[in-house]
Amino acid sequence: MPKDAAVEEFAGLVHALKARDGRSFEALGRRLSVSASTLHRYCSGATVPEEFAVVDRLALLCGADEEERRALEAAWTEADRARRRAASPLPSPTPVPAAPESDPEPSAPEPGPDPAPDPTAPEAPRARPRRAASAPLLVAAAVALVVLALAAALLGHPTRTASAPAPASTPPGRTAAPLPFTWTIGSELWQGGCGHTYLVDRAPRAVAPPPVAADSGAWAGTHGAVHGGEALVRITLQGRSPSDAVVLQALHVRVVDRAAPLPWSAYRMDNGCGGAVTPRHFAVDLDRPRPLARPVDGLDASGAEVRTIPAVSFPYKVTSSDPEELLVSARTAGCDCRWYLELEWSAGGRSGTVRITDGGKPFRTSGTGGRPAYVYDPAEARWITDTESGQTG
């Protein structure tokens, strides 16, 4: 099947960046938290990443300037549209059910004969007939209503329905200022671009083969999957000004709900592969009463030798030319936890807190202990248990 022209153009730009940098797929993949095979699929056009953030980080690593990054984002936008068109066939029209025939209304009972008047009862007073309003008064009232309506229109008074509440007014001279930085997240990440576990409430025969990491979001959404044991969240932050730095003060974890771990089967997306940890790595233990985002050492495997990057605590600084990336690893063994993050910042006399969620909803991670675990056997094209695959634990 020939590739879409937009996909080929995007793949060509990515391949040119990689070729100009000179580093191997493995070295660049470790810096981007993706596997070498995934990065190769980006360069060949076999896969289009679901988010532009990973491509933008590649451009920064390869020394792309602002104009090249804008061109790359435009090419990714068109390629992503082509990928979505190919992945989403047109739905078949839903038949409209015929309206049921309404039952005929029951006929009102015919009135019976009037009862005979009681000669002993006193005569009821007769109602005085109302005098009809004169025609000139009616005309004058109608004219007055028209004049009032015209006056309201000329004065610019908005009309509101009785059920709609009035909009909240903004104090004069005060408008909501934009954040001095931009941020994006990636919540469907795998360790090293190839290792992850999902909990799915389906039998193995009803679960599709594991996707590539770039398509994990669509796969998880289709299966109603929940992160099993660990959830990785990558936060990419970039200032708006090249000179005025934004100081990132602290990162807090808020657990909004705890329940027993889900009794679902665990499906592993790999057979034990792993990858290097990126800098600015934070470990979160969701089983603690008050979880903290604790900085841990990272690894840089982009060179000939792997070196340890010591953990660095807050604060950090970001500008438009010096972005920052935070990788949060939230783990649990004993709960089905729903949680989100809060990032404190300050810049130019301003300060605030940004709530980081999964598209407006809390992130969700559940323990996997004691659950049936499956890995995919490509030779037999089916999910098999750990015992069948020779793995334990």
mmCIF file of C-alpha atoms in Angstrom:
data_model
loop_
_atom_site.group_PDB
_atom_site.id
_atom_site.type_symbol
_atom_site.label_atom_id
_atom_site.label_comp_id
_atom_site.label_asym_id
_atom_site.label_seq_id
_atom_site.Cartn_x
_atom_site.Cartn_y
_atom_site.Cartn_z
ATOM 1 C CA MET A 1 0.000 0.000 0.000
ATOM 2 C CA PRO A 2 1.653 3.309 -1.045
ATOM 3 C CA LYS A 3 2.344 5.844 1.684
ATOM 4 C CA ASP A 4 0.497 9.124 1.800
ATOM 5 C CA ALA A 5 2.451 12.034 0.317
ATOM 6 C CA ALA A 6 2.194 13.982 3.579
ATOM 7 C CA VAL A 7 3.617 11.016 5.522
ATOM 8 C CA GLU A 8 6.507 10.670 3.067
ATOM 9 C CA GLU A 9 7.313 14.388 3.336
ATOM 10 C CA PHE A 10 7.303 14.248 7.133
ATOM 11 C CA ALA A 11 9.447 11.082 7.187
ATOM 12 C CA GLY A 12 11.944 12.747 4.838
ATOM 13 C CA LEU A 13 12.367 15.715 7.192
ATOM 14 C CA VAL A 14 12.856 13.427 10.212
ATOM 15 C CA HIS A 15 15.388 11.271 8.330
ATOM 16 C CA ALA A 16 17.293 14.385 7.263
ATOM 17 C CA LEU A 17 17.547 15.554 10.873
ATOM 18 C CA LYS A 18 18.830 12.173 12.010
ATOM 19 C CA ALA A 19 21.354 11.975 9.168
ATOM 20 C CA ARG A 20 22.645 15.488 9.888
ATOM 21 C CA ASP A 21 23.157 14.671 13.575
ATOM 22 C CA GLY A 22 25.162 11.533 12.848
ATOM 23 C CA ARG A 23 24.259 9.634 16.020
ATOM 24 C CA SER A 24 22.824 6.121 15.808
ATOM 25 C CA PHE A 25 19.149 5.245 16.210
ATOM 26 C CA GLU A 26 19.964 3.684 19.583
ATOM 27 C CA ALA A 27 21.731 6.795 20.917
ATOM 28 C CA LEU A 28 19.024 9.219 19.786
ATOM 29 C CA GLY A 29 16.261 6.866 20.921
ATOM 30 C CA ARG A 30 17.637 6.762 24.455
ATOM 31 C CA ARG A 31 17.651 10.554 24.625
ATOM 32 C CA LEU A 32 14.042 10.651 23.385
ATOM 33 C CA SER A 33 12.739 7.765 25.547
ATOM 34 C CA VAL A 34 11.793 5.727 22.464
ATOM 35 C CA SER A 35 13.258 2.520 21.098
ATOM 36 C CA ALA A 36 15.627 2.487 18.132
ATOM 37 C CA SER A 37 13.063 0.581 16.051
ATOM 38 C CA THR A 38 10.386 3.194 16.793
ATOM 39 C CA LEU A 39 12.684 6.026 15.709
ATOM 40 C CA HIS A 40 13.550 4.077 12.570
ATOM 41 C CA ARG A 41 9.837 3.768 11.759
ATOM 42 C CA TYR A 42 9.494 7.551 12.091
ATOM 43 C CA CYS A 43 12.329 8.052 9.602
ATOM 44 C CA SER A 44 10.951 5.500 7.128
ATOM 45 C CA GLY A 45 7.355 6.703 7.309
ATOM 46 C CA ALA A 46 6.048 3.400 8.660
ATOM 47 C CA THR A 47 4.716 5.195 11.756
ATOM 48 C CA VAL A 48 3.661 8.763 12.513
ATOM 49 C CA PRO A 49 4.035 9.726 16.201
ATOM 50 C CA GLU A 50 0.812 10.635 17.989
ATOM 51 C CA GLU A 51 2.430 13.721 19.560
ATOM 52 C CA PHE A 52 4.677 16.355 18.037
ATOM 53 C CA ALA A 53 6.623 16.761 21.299
ATOM 54 C CA VAL A 54 8.909 13.767 20.624
ATOM 55 C CA VAL A 55 9.711 15.089 17.126
ATOM 56 C CA ASP A 56 10.337 18.576 18.479
ATOM 57 C CA ARG A 57 12.797 17.158 21.016
ATOM 58 C CA LEU A 58 14.568 15.329 18.183
ATOM 59 C CA ALA A 59 14.815 18.609 16.275
ATOM 60 C CA LEU A 60 16.339 20.337 19.314
ATOM 61 C CA LEU A 61 18.840 17.492 19.805
ATOM 62 C CA CYS A 62 19.843 17.707 16.139
ATOM 63 C CA GLY A 63 20.338 21.488 16.238
ATOM 64 C CA ALA A 64 17.323 22.562 14.169
ATOM 65 C CA ASP A 65 16.554 26.279 14.148
ATOM 66 C CA GLU A 66 13.141 27.866 14.742
ATOM 67 C CA GLU A 67 12.194 27.927 11.046
ATOM 68 C CA GLU A 68 13.050 24.245 10.604
ATOM 69 C CA ARG A 69 10.985 23.347 13.687
ATOM 70 C CA ARG A 70 7.963 25.249 12.356
ATOM 71 C CA ALA A 71 8.257 23.475 9.006
ATOM 72 C CA LEU A 72 8.597 20.142 10.801
ATOM 73 C CA GLU A 73 5.471 20.823 12.898
ATOM 74 C CA ALA A 74 3.475 21.738 9.786
ATOM 75 C CA ALA A 75 4.593 18.513 8.074
ATOM 76 C CA TRP A 76 3.733 16.453 11.168
ATOM 77 C CA THR A 77 0.255 18.034 11.321
ATOM 78 C CA GLU A 78 -0.513 16.947 7.753
ATOM 79 C CA ALA A 79 0.982 13.486 8.281
ATOM 80 C CA ASP A 80 -1.001 13.033 11.506
ATOM 81 C CA ARG A 81 -4.213 13.902 9.659
ATOM 82 C CA ALA A 82 -3.392 11.296 7.030
ATOM 83 C CA ARG A 83 -2.713 8.713 9.777
ATOM 84 C CA ARG A 84 -6.030 9.470 11.462
ATOM 85 C CA ARG A 85 -7.915 9.203 8.165
ATOM 86 C CA ALA A 86 -6.346 5.818 7.495
ATOM 87 C CA ALA A 87 -7.058 4.557 11.031
ATOM 88 C CA SER A 88 -10.678 5.781 11.193
ATOM 89 C CA PRO A 89 -12.945 4.319 8.471
ATOM 90 C CA LEU A 90 -16.209 6.091 7.814
ATOM 91 C CA PRO A 91 -18.917 4.794 10.167
ATOM 92 C CA SER A 92 -21.948 3.171 8.667
ATOM 93 C CA PRO A 93 -25.125 5.219 8.967
ATOM 94 C CA THR A 94 -27.257 4.284 11.927
ATOM 95 C CA PRO A 95 -30.816 3.398 10.954
ATOM 96 C CA VAL A 96 -33.380 5.695 12.452
ATOM 97 C CA PRO A 97 -36.084 3.687 14.239
ATOM 98 C CA ALA A 98 -39.611 4.338 13.096
ATOM 99 C CA ALA A 99 -41.688 6.342 15.475
ATOM 100 C CA PRO A 100 -44.271 4.161 17.212
ATOM 101 C CA GLU A 101 -47.857 4.812 16.364
ATOM 102 C CA SER A 102 -49.496 6.853 19.028
ATOM 103 C CA ASP A 103 -52.570 5.464 20.676
ATOM 104 C CA PRO A 104 -55.714 7.444 20.046
ATOM 105 C CA GLU A 105 -56.607 9.686 22.908
ATOM 106 C CA PRO A 106 -59.498 8.414 24.986
ATOM 107 C CA SER A 107 -62.631 10.315 24.216
ATOM 108 C CA ALA A 108 -64.022 12.485 26.935
ATOM 109 C CA PRO A 109 -67.197 11.123 28.521
ATOM 110 C CA GLU A 110 -70.362 12.709 27.259
ATOM 111 C CA PRO A 111 -71.906 15.046 29.766
ATOM 112 C CA GLY A 112 -75.012 13.757 31.459
ATOM 113 C CA PRO A 113 -78.237 15.696 31.851
ATOM 114 C CA ASP A 114 -78.083 18.713 34.143
ATOM 115 C CA PRO A 115 -79.444 18.022 37.625
ATOM 116 C CA ALA A 116 -82.792 19.512 38.422
ATOM 117 C CA PRO A 117 -82.547 22.748 40.417
ATOM 118 C CA ASP A 118 -83.356 22.613 44.100
ATOM 119 C CA PRO A 119 -86.298 24.886 44.685
ATOM 120 C CA THR A 120 -85.303 25.349 48.367
ATOM 121 C CA ALA A 121 -81.741 26.504 47.618
ATOM 122 C CA PRO A 122 -81.132 30.270 47.610
ATOM 123 C CA GLU A 123 -80.533 31.860 44.264
ATOM 124 C CA ALA A 124 -76.818 32.375 43.494
ATOM 125 C CA PRO A 125 -75.769 35.944 42.756
ATOM 126 C CA ARG A 126 -75.341 36.627 39.085
ATOM 127 C CA ALA A 127 -71.855 37.606 37.855
ATOM 128 C CA ARG A 128 -71.624 41.131 36.561
ATOM 129 C CA PRO A 129 -70.553 41.087 32.891
ATOM 130 C CA ARG A 130 -67.066 42.543 32.192
ATOM 131 C CA ARG A 131 -66.842 45.543 30.008
ATOM 132 C CA ALA A 132 -64.666 44.870 26.998
ATOM 133 C CA ALA A 133 -61.510 46.968 26.710
ATOM 134 C CA SER A 134 -61.901 49.692 24.243
ATOM 135 C CA ALA A 135 -59.993 49.500 20.970
ATOM 136 C CA PRO A 136 -58.021 52.745 21.521
ATOM 137 C CA LEU A 137 -56.551 51.423 24.796
ATOM 138 C CA LEU A 138 -55.382 48.193 23.119
ATOM 139 C CA VAL A 139 -53.706 50.099 20.302
ATOM 140 C CA ALA A 140 -51.946 52.411 22.749
ATOM 141 C CA ALA A 141 -50.598 49.459 24.766
ATOM 142 C CA ALA A 142 -49.231 47.773 21.631
ATOM 143 C CA VAL A 143 -47.516 50.987 20.532
ATOM 144 C CA ALA A 144 -45.933 51.369 23.968
ATOM 145 C CA LEU A 145 -44.498 47.820 23.823
ATOM 146 C CA VAL A 146 -42.987 48.471 20.388
ATOM 147 C CA VAL A 147 -41.381 51.700 21.599
ATOM 148 C CA LEU A 148 -39.869 49.961 24.631
ATOM 149 C CA ALA A 149 -38.438 47.158 22.466
ATOM 150 C CA LEU A 150 -36.854 49.661 20.069
ATOM 151 C CA ALA A 151 -35.359 51.604 22.963
ATOM 152 C CA ALA A 152 -33.804 48.454 24.416
ATOM 153 C CA ALA A 153 -32.274 47.569 21.042
ATOM 154 C CA LEU A 154 -30.855 51.072 20.530
ATOM 155 C CA LEU A 155 -29.354 51.149 24.030
ATOM 156 C CA GLY A 156 -27.631 47.810 23.403
ATOM 157 C CA HIS A 157 -29.150 45.843 26.308
ATOM 158 C CA PRO A 158 -28.640 42.095 25.696
ATOM 159 C CA THR A 159 -31.610 39.818 26.022
ATOM 160 C CA ARG A 160 -31.303 36.704 28.205
ATOM 161 C CA THR A 161 -33.500 33.707 28.513
ATOM 162 C CA ALA A 162 -34.969 33.051 31.903
ATOM 163 C CA SER A 163 -33.114 29.712 32.261
ATOM 164 C CA ALA A 164 -29.623 30.991 31.297
ATOM 165 C CA PRO A 165 -27.570 32.437 34.163
ATOM 166 C CA ALA A 166 -25.906 35.783 33.646
ATOM 167 C CA PRO A 167 -22.211 35.496 32.716
ATOM 168 C CA ALA A 168 -19.670 36.253 35.416
ATOM 169 C CA SER A 169 -18.300 39.742 35.038
ATOM 170 C CA THR A 170 -14.568 40.440 34.881
ATOM 171 C CA PRO A 171 -13.311 43.272 37.084
ATOM 172 C CA PRO A 172 -12.514 46.337 34.950
ATOM 173 C CA GLY A 173 -8.871 46.596 33.941
ATOM 174 C CA ARG A 174 -8.074 42.974 34.850
ATOM 175 C CA THR A 175 -7.652 40.230 32.265
ATOM 176 C CA ALA A 176 -6.265 36.713 32.659
ATOM 177 C CA ALA A 177 -2.623 36.931 31.569
ATOM 178 C CA PRO A 178 -1.250 33.968 29.592
ATOM 179 C CA LEU A 179 1.263 31.651 31.191
ATOM 180 C CA PRO A 180 4.872 32.689 30.562
ATOM 181 C CA PHE A 181 5.636 29.143 29.367
ATOM 182 C CA THR A 182 4.083 26.320 27.360
ATOM 183 C CA TRP A 183 3.785 22.696 28.406
ATOM 184 C CA THR A 184 2.757 19.405 26.879
ATOM 185 C CA ILE A 185 2.442 15.914 28.321
ATOM 186 C CA GLY A 186 2.792 12.360 27.134
ATOM 187 C CA SER A 187 0.923 9.825 29.252
ATOM 188 C CA GLU A 188 1.109 6.656 27.114
ATOM 189 C CA LEU A 189 4.840 6.046 27.499
ATOM 190 C CA TRP A 190 6.724 2.770 27.757
ATOM 191 C CA GLN A 191 10.053 2.137 29.460
ATOM 192 C CA GLY A 192 12.685 2.514 26.756
ATOM 193 C CA GLY A 193 9.905 2.722 24.183
ATOM 194 C CA CYS A 194 9.170 -1.001 24.412
ATOM 195 C CA GLY A 195 8.239 -2.155 27.920
ATOM 196 C CA HIS A 196 4.872 -1.627 29.588
ATOM 197 C CA THR A 197 1.947 -3.473 31.209
ATOM 198 C CA TYR A 198 -1.742 -2.726 30.778
ATOM 199 C CA LEU A 199 -4.704 -4.106 32.723
ATOM 200 C CA VAL A 200 -7.615 -5.003 30.442
ATOM 201 C CA ASP A 201 -11.019 -6.402 31.389
ATOM 202 C CA ARG A 202 -11.122 -8.817 28.439
ATOM 203 C CA ALA A 203 -10.245 -12.417 27.679
ATOM 204 C CA PRO A 204 -7.039 -12.929 25.656
ATOM 205 C CA ARG A 205 -8.935 -13.862 22.497
ATOM 206 C CA ALA A 206 -10.683 -10.460 22.599
ATOM 207 C CA VAL A 207 -7.462 -8.436 22.918
ATOM 208 C CA ALA A 208 -5.689 -7.173 19.798
ATOM 209 C CA PRO A 209 -1.940 -7.730 19.312
ATOM 210 C CA PRO A 210 0.302 -5.204 21.080
ATOM 211 C CA PRO A 211 0.779 -1.952 19.145
ATOM 212 C CA VAL A 212 3.952 -0.013 18.512
ATOM 213 C CA ALA A 213 4.616 2.542 21.223
ATOM 214 C CA ALA A 214 3.461 5.432 19.021
ATOM 215 C CA ASP A 215 -0.019 3.884 18.716
ATOM 216 C CA SER A 216 -0.369 2.851 22.348
ATOM 217 C CA GLY A 217 -2.876 5.613 23.149
ATOM 218 C CA ALA A 218 -5.354 4.416 20.529
ATOM 219 C CA TRP A 219 -4.866 0.773 21.576
ATOM 220 C CA ALA A 220 -5.417 1.573 25.254
ATOM 221 C CA GLY A 221 -8.494 3.666 24.506
ATOM 222 C CA THR A 222 -10.065 0.941 22.362
ATOM 223 C CA HIS A 223 -9.555 -1.681 25.087
ATOM 224 C CA GLY A 224 -10.379 0.536 28.076
ATOM 225 C CA ALA A 225 -6.911 -0.298 29.401
ATOM 226 C CA VAL A 226 -5.403 1.026 32.644
ATOM 227 C CA HIS A 227 -1.683 1.355 33.393
ATOM 228 C CA GLY A 228 -0.574 -1.718 35.335
ATOM 229 C CA GLY A 229 1.896 -1.249 38.156
ATOM 230 C CA GLU A 230 3.531 1.864 36.698
ATOM 231 C CA ALA A 231 2.523 4.934 34.696
ATOM 232 C CA LEU A 232 5.082 7.163 32.990
ATOM 233 C CA VAL A 233 4.177 10.814 32.410
ATOM 234 C CA ARG A 234 6.523 13.078 30.463
ATOM 235 C CA ILE A 235 6.113 16.851 30.897
ATOM 236 C CA THR A 236 7.880 19.101 28.373
ATOM 237 C CA LEU A 237 8.129 22.775 29.367
ATOM 238 C CA GLN A 238 9.431 25.727 27.355
ATOM 239 C CA GLY A 239 9.519 29.441 28.166
ATOM 240 C CA ARG A 240 8.055 32.051 25.843
ATOM 241 C CA SER A 241 10.964 34.497 26.170
ATOM 242 C CA PRO A 242 14.618 33.865 25.244
ATOM 243 C CA SER A 243 15.846 36.038 28.139
ATOM 244 C CA ASP A 244 13.179 36.088 30.884
ATOM 245 C CA ALA A 245 13.460 32.728 32.606
ATOM 246 C CA VAL A 246 10.568 30.930 34.257
ATOM 247 C CA VAL A 247 11.508 29.253 37.527
ATOM 248 C CA LEU A 248 9.865 25.870 38.188
ATOM 249 C CA GLN A 249 9.629 25.747 41.969
ATOM 250 C CA ALA A 250 8.112 22.368 42.911
ATOM 251 C CA LEU A 251 6.088 19.400 41.692
ATOM 252 C CA HIS A 252 3.327 17.967 43.903
ATOM 253 C CA VAL A 253 1.332 14.735 43.636
ATOM 254 C CA ARG A 254 -2.387 14.717 44.505
ATOM 255 C CA VAL A 255 -4.220 11.391 44.874
ATOM 256 C CA VAL A 256 -7.953 11.949 44.477
ATOM 257 C CA ASP A 257 -9.183 8.354 44.813
ATOM 258 C CA ARG A 258 -7.894 5.023 46.144
ATOM 259 C CA ALA A 259 -9.603 1.679 45.589
ATOM 260 C CA ALA A 260 -8.640 -1.986 45.575
ATOM 261 C CA PRO A 261 -6.503 -3.015 42.569
ATOM 262 C CA LEU A 262 -8.528 -3.915 39.494
ATOM 263 C CA PRO A 263 -9.264 -7.674 39.134
ATOM 264 C CA TRP A 264 -8.338 -7.594 35.439
ATOM 265 C CA SER A 265 -5.781 -9.523 33.403
ATOM 266 C CA ALA A 266 -2.339 -8.017 32.806
ATOM 267 C CA TYR A 267 -1.054 -7.758 29.220
ATOM 268 C CA ARG A 268 2.631 -7.047 28.716
ATOM 269 C CA MET A 269 3.692 -5.136 25.642
ATOM 270 C CA ASP A 270 7.135 -6.793 25.546
ATOM 271 C CA ASN A 271 9.165 -9.756 26.712
ATOM 272 C CA GLY A 272 11.281 -7.866 29.202
ATOM 273 C CA CYS A 273 13.014 -5.195 27.117
ATOM 274 C CA GLY A 274 14.106 -2.011 28.811
ATOM 275 C CA GLY A 275 15.875 1.263 28.192
ATOM 276 C CA ALA A 276 17.925 3.987 29.758
ATOM 277 C CA VAL A 277 16.360 6.446 32.149
ATOM 278 C CA THR A 278 16.330 10.064 30.965
ATOM 279 C CA PRO A 279 17.439 13.043 33.090
ATOM 280 C CA ARG A 280 15.010 14.874 35.406
ATOM 281 C CA HIS A 281 13.465 11.583 36.443
ATOM 282 C CA PHE A 282 11.044 11.574 39.392
ATOM 283 C CA ALA A 283 9.805 8.486 41.244
ATOM 284 C CA VAL A 284 6.364 8.532 42.911
ATOM 285 C CA ASP A 285 5.141 5.842 45.325
ATOM 286 C CA LEU A 286 1.346 6.032 45.105
ATOM 287 C CA ASP A 287 0.974 3.557 47.989
ATOM 288 C CA ARG A 288 2.278 6.114 50.489
ATOM 289 C CA PRO A 289 -0.314 8.182 52.401
ATOM 290 C CA ARG A 290 1.182 11.401 50.983
ATOM 291 C CA PRO A 291 3.093 10.571 47.774
ATOM 292 C CA LEU A 292 6.024 12.791 46.830
ATOM 293 C CA ALA A 293 7.758 13.343 43.482
ATOM 294 C CA ARG A 294 11.285 12.270 44.499
ATOM 295 C CA PRO A 295 14.167 13.058 42.094
ATOM 296 C CA VAL A 296 16.324 10.035 41.223
ATOM 297 C CA ASP A 297 19.539 9.565 39.247
ATOM 298 C CA GLY A 298 19.320 9.389 35.470
ATOM 299 C CA LEU A 299 21.459 7.785 32.783
ATOM 300 C CA ASP A 300 22.902 9.288 29.601
ATOM 301 C CA ALA A 301 23.604 6.545 27.062
ATOM 302 C CA SER A 302 24.070 8.812 24.038
ATOM 303 C CA GLY A 303 27.858 8.488 24.020
ATOM 304 C CA ALA A 304 30.283 5.619 23.862
ATOM 305 C CA GLU A 305 29.955 5.052 27.605
ATOM 306 C CA VAL A 306 26.895 5.215 29.797
ATOM 307 C CA ARG A 307 27.254 7.876 32.479
ATOM 308 C CA THR A 308 25.174 8.569 35.556
ATOM 309 C CA ILE A 309 23.433 11.928 35.808
ATOM 310 C CA PRO A 310 22.986 12.827 39.489
ATOM 311 C CA ALA A 311 19.474 13.662 40.638
ATOM 312 C CA VAL A 312 18.784 17.399 40.688
ATOM 313 C CA SER A 313 16.035 18.817 42.874
ATOM 314 C CA PHE A 314 13.873 21.842 42.164
ATOM 315 C CA PRO A 315 14.043 24.671 41.210
ATOM 316 C CA TYR A 316 14.700 24.549 37.452
ATOM 317 C CA LYS A 317 14.679 27.361 34.887
ATOM 318 C CA VAL A 318 13.244 27.339 31.362
ATOM 319 C CA THR A 319 13.390 29.823 28.475
ATOM 320 C CA SER A 320 12.352 29.623 24.831
ATOM 321 C CA SER A 321 15.817 28.329 23.903
ATOM 322 C CA ASP A 322 16.340 26.137 26.971
ATOM 323 C CA PRO A 323 13.368 23.782 27.477
ATOM 324 C CA GLU A 324 13.099 21.244 30.264
ATOM 325 C CA GLU A 325 11.688 17.738 30.381
ATOM 326 C CA LEU A 326 10.362 15.993 33.483
ATOM 327 C CA LEU A 327 9.672 12.266 33.515
ATOM 328 C CA VAL A 328 7.416 11.063 36.336
ATOM 329 C CA SER A 329 7.290 7.350 37.141
ATOM 330 C CA ALA A 330 4.246 6.660 39.358
ATOM 331 C CA ARG A 331 4.087 3.136 40.762
ATOM 332 C CA THR A 332 1.645 1.196 42.900
ATOM 333 C CA ALA A 333 1.237 -2.371 44.126
ATOM 334 C CA GLY A 334 -1.760 -2.037 46.411
ATOM 335 C CA CYS A 335 -4.322 0.346 44.940
ATOM 336 C CA ASP A 336 -6.297 1.491 41.921
ATOM 337 C CA CYS A 337 -5.184 5.118 42.228
ATOM 338 C CA ARG A 338 -6.416 8.223 40.409
ATOM 339 C CA TRP A 339 -4.007 11.134 40.685
ATOM 340 C CA TYR A 340 -2.747 14.342 39.114
ATOM 341 C CA LEU A 341 0.231 16.696 39.416
ATOM 342 C CA GLU A 342 0.596 20.347 40.403
ATOM 343 C CA LEU A 343 3.569 22.389 39.175
ATOM 344 C CA GLU A 344 4.508 25.612 40.997
ATOM 345 C CA TRP A 345 6.186 28.363 38.941
ATOM 346 C CA SER A 346 7.287 31.988 39.196
ATOM 347 C CA ALA A 347 8.424 34.583 36.652
ATOM 348 C CA GLY A 348 8.736 38.360 36.565
ATOM 349 C CA GLY A 349 6.968 39.006 39.844
ATOM 350 C CA ARG A 350 4.179 36.556 39.015
ATOM 351 C CA SER A 351 3.625 33.086 40.417
ATOM 352 C CA GLY A 352 1.075 30.340 40.088
ATOM 353 C CA THR A 353 0.285 26.638 39.990
ATOM 354 C CA VAL A 354 -0.508 24.542 36.918
ATOM 355 C CA ARG A 355 -2.611 21.410 37.313
ATOM 356 C CA ILE A 356 -1.324 18.628 35.071
ATOM 357 C CA THR A 357 -3.925 15.996 34.183
ATOM 358 C CA ASP A 358 -4.592 13.410 31.503
ATOM 359 C CA GLY A 359 -6.704 15.532 29.182
ATOM 360 C CA GLY A 360 -8.727 16.989 32.047
ATOM 361 C CA LYS A 361 -9.072 13.659 33.884
ATOM 362 C CA PRO A 362 -6.841 12.229 36.625
ATOM 363 C CA PHE A 363 -4.132 9.777 35.651
ATOM 364 C CA ARG A 364 -4.917 6.188 36.659
ATOM 365 C CA THR A 365 -2.591 3.408 37.807
ATOM 366 C CA SER A 366 -3.516 0.037 39.348
ATOM 367 C CA GLY A 367 -1.494 -2.736 40.972
ATOM 368 C CA THR A 368 -1.046 -6.030 39.120
ATOM 369 C CA GLY A 369 -0.182 -8.471 41.924
ATOM 370 C CA GLY A 370 -1.886 -11.870 41.635
ATOM 371 C CA ARG A 371 -3.438 -11.063 38.244
ATOM 372 C CA PRO A 372 -3.182 -13.407 35.242
ATOM 373 C CA ALA A 373 -0.315 -12.106 33.070
ATOM 374 C CA TYR A 374 -0.013 -12.567 29.321
ATOM 375 C CA VAL A 375 2.619 -11.857 26.667
ATOM 376 C CA TYR A 376 2.087 -11.973 22.919
ATOM 377 C CA ASP A 377 3.552 -14.807 20.865
ATOM 378 C CA PRO A 378 3.980 -13.535 17.272
ATOM 379 C CA ALA A 379 4.758 -17.023 15.992
ATOM 380 C CA GLU A 380 1.349 -18.329 17.087
ATOM 381 C CA ALA A 381 -0.347 -14.922 16.778
ATOM 382 C CA ARG A 382 -1.986 -15.161 20.191
ATOM 383 C CA TRP A 383 -1.579 -14.110 23.803
ATOM 384 C CA ILE A 384 0.031 -16.751 26.026
ATOM 385 C CA THR A 385 0.636 -16.959 29.790
ATOM 386 C CA ASP A 386 3.980 -16.436 31.478
ATOM 387 C CA THR A 387 4.190 -20.181 32.102
ATOM 388 C CA GLU A 388 3.760 -20.928 28.411
ATOM 389 C CA SER A 389 6.373 -18.331 27.458
ATOM 390 C CA GLY A 390 8.900 -19.579 30.013
ATOM 391 C CA GLN A 391 8.790 -16.367 32.088
ATOM 392 C CA THR A 392 8.041 -16.157 35.765
ATOM 393 C CA GLY A 393 6.976 -13.138 37.790
#
